[in-house]
Coordinates of C-alpha atoms and ligand atoms in Angstrom, one line a residue:
M1 CA -10.3 -31.6 -18.7
S2 CA -8.7 -31.1 -15.3
K3 CA -7.4 -27.7 -14.3
P4 CA -3.7 -27.1 -13.8
K5 CA -2.6 -27.1 -10.2
A6 CA -1.3 -24.2 -8.2
I7 CA 0.3 -24.7 -4.8
I8 CA -0.2 -21.5 -2.8
S9 CA 0.8 -20.6 0.8
A10 CA -2.4 -21.0 2.8
C11 CA -2.1 -17.7 4.6
L12 CA -2.1 -15.9 1.2
L13 CA -5.4 -17.6 0.5
G14 CA -7.0 -16.3 3.6
H15 CA -6.4 -19.2 6.0
R16 CA -5.8 -18.1 9.6
C17 CA -2.7 -20.2 9.9
R18 CA -0.1 -17.7 10.8
Y19 CA 1.8 -17.8 14.1
D20 CA -0.5 -15.0 15.5
G21 CA -3.7 -16.6 14.3
Q22 CA -4.0 -14.1 11.5
T23 CA -4.1 -14.4 7.7
K24 CA -2.1 -12.6 5.0
K25 CA -4.9 -12.9 2.4
T26 CA -3.7 -11.4 -0.8
T27 CA -6.6 -10.8 -3.2
E28 CA -4.3 -10.3 -6.2
V29 CA -2.9 -13.8 -5.7
V30 CA -6.3 -15.4 -5.2
D31 CA -7.8 -13.5 -8.2
A32 CA -4.9 -14.4 -10.5
H33 CA -5.4 -18.2 -10.0
G34 CA -9.1 -18.6 -10.8
E35 CA -8.2 -21.0 -13.6
Y36 CA -6.2 -23.3 -11.4
E37 CA -7.0 -26.0 -8.9
I38 CA -5.6 -24.5 -5.8
I39 CA -3.6 -26.6 -3.4
P40 CA -3.1 -24.8 0.0
F41 CA 0.2 -25.3 1.6
C42 CA 1.2 -24.6 5.3
P43 CA 3.7 -26.8 7.1
E44 CA 3.7 -24.9 10.4
A45 CA 0.1 -24.8 11.5
P46 CA -0.5 -28.6 11.4
L47 CA 2.7 -29.2 13.3
F48 CA 2.6 -26.5 15.9
G49 CA -1.0 -25.2 16.0
T50 CA -2.3 -21.7 15.7
P51 CA -1.5 -19.4 17.4
R52 CA 2.0 -20.6 18.2
E53 CA 5.4 -19.1 19.1
R54 CA 7.4 -17.7 16.2
I55 CA 10.3 -19.6 14.6
S56 CA 13.5 -18.3 13.0
V57 CA 16.2 -19.5 10.7
I58 CA 19.5 -19.7 12.6
K59 CA 22.8 -20.5 10.9
I60 CA 24.9 -22.9 12.9
D61 CA 28.3 -24.0 11.5
G62 CA 27.2 -22.9 8.0
E63 CA 23.9 -24.9 8.2
N64 CA 20.5 -23.3 8.4
R65 CA 18.4 -24.7 11.2
I66 CA 14.9 -23.7 12.4
F67 CA 14.4 -22.9 16.1
T68 CA 11.4 -21.7 18.1
D69 CA 12.0 -18.2 19.4
E70 CA 11.0 -18.6 23.0
T71 CA 11.6 -22.3 23.9
N72 CA 14.7 -22.6 21.6
R73 CA 13.6 -26.0 20.2
D74 CA 15.2 -27.2 17.0
V75 CA 12.2 -28.1 14.8
T76 CA 14.1 -28.4 11.5
K77 CA 13.6 -32.2 11.1
L78 CA 9.9 -31.9 11.9
L79 CA 9.4 -29.3 9.2
E80 CA 11.6 -31.2 6.7
D81 CA 9.5 -34.3 7.2
K82 CA 6.2 -32.4 6.9
I83 CA 7.3 -30.6 3.7
S84 CA 8.7 -33.7 2.1
E85 CA 5.4 -35.5 2.9
F86 CA 3.5 -32.7 1.1
V87 CA 5.8 -32.9 -1.9
K88 CA 5.3 -36.6 -2.1
Q89 CA 1.5 -36.1 -2.1
N90 CA 1.6 -33.3 -4.6
P91 CA 4.3 -34.1 -7.1
H92 CA 2.8 -32.0 -9.9
A93 CA 2.1 -28.3 -10.1
K94 CA 2.1 -25.7 -12.8
K95 CA 2.6 -22.8 -10.4
I96 CA 3.8 -22.3 -6.9
V97 CA 3.3 -19.0 -4.9
L98 CA 4.8 -18.8 -1.5
K99 CA 4.6 -16.2 1.3
S100 CA 7.7 -13.9 1.3
K101 CA 9.9 -13.5 4.4
S102 CA 8.6 -16.6 6.2
P103 CA 11.1 -19.0 7.9
S104 CA 9.2 -21.8 6.0
C105 CA 7.9 -20.2 2.8
G106 CA 10.3 -17.4 1.9
I107 CA 12.2 -17.3 -1.4
G108 CA 15.4 -15.3 -0.9
T109 CA 13.6 -13.0 1.5
T110 CA 13.8 -14.9 4.8
P111 CA 16.0 -13.3 7.5
V112 CA 18.8 -15.6 8.6
L113 CA 20.2 -15.0 12.1
N114 CA 23.4 -16.0 13.9
E115 CA 23.3 -17.7 17.3
K116 CA 23.2 -14.3 18.9
K117 CA 20.0 -13.6 16.9
E118 CA 21.8 -11.0 14.8
R119 CA 20.7 -10.8 11.2
L120 CA 23.2 -12.2 8.7
G121 CA 21.2 -11.7 5.5
Y122 CA 18.2 -13.1 3.6
E123 CA 17.9 -16.6 2.1
N124 CA 15.2 -19.1 1.4
G125 CA 12.9 -20.6 4.1
I126 CA 13.1 -24.3 4.6
A127 CA 10.1 -25.1 2.3
G128 CA 11.4 -22.6 -0.2
D129 CA 14.7 -24.6 -0.3
I130 CA 13.0 -28.0 -0.6
F131 CA 10.6 -26.8 -3.2
L132 CA 13.4 -25.3 -5.4
K133 CA 15.0 -28.7 -5.4
M134 CA 11.9 -30.8 -5.9
Y135 CA 9.9 -28.7 -8.4
D136 CA 10.8 -26.7 -11.5
K137 CA 12.3 -23.5 -10.1
D138 CA 10.8 -21.5 -13.0
I139 CA 7.3 -22.0 -11.6
I140 CA 8.1 -20.8 -8.1
C141 CA 7.6 -17.2 -6.9
D142 CA 6.3 -15.3 -3.9
E143 CA 3.3 -13.0 -3.6
N144 CA 5.2 -10.0 -4.8
Q145 CA 6.3 -11.7 -8.0
S146 CA 3.2 -13.7 -8.9
Ligands
LIG1 S1 4.0 -18.3 5.6 FE1 3.9 -20.5 5.1 S2 4.2 -21.6 7.1 FE2 3.8 -19.4 7.5 S3 1.5 -19.3 7.9 FE3 1.9 -18.8 5.7 S4 1.7 -20.8 4.7 FE4 2.0 -21.3 6.9

């Protein structure tokens, strides 16, 4: 019988896919999913490479957009397309564990800034938002809740 699938942020699994080329390997998350077929997820590294400049969520006219911190490029559409492609290829999962605070992966923990780069509060990252619409929200958590 095939194992249930768990989509997990790749940096939590030990992939060196963070903007600074580092990992955020979280042994508790890896250990807790031994019974699952693990599907690593990282939309940023394949699009922008590793290491790369940081990105941030900026609220403009009430809409959250993703910009690169130094070159000020709007990369929202690139990320949306990459994440949607992943969802299409992986429509079924029993569990999803995403990295907290990330502009892509955060669930209610991602800093949202105004155009002056002042923090307005904390919301979902762009993948967090898409995943909450496309998968059962009850199966989605971050590494602190898994
Ligand atoms: S938080 Fe998400 S986008 Fe950022 S490195 Fe980890 S998996 Fe990739």
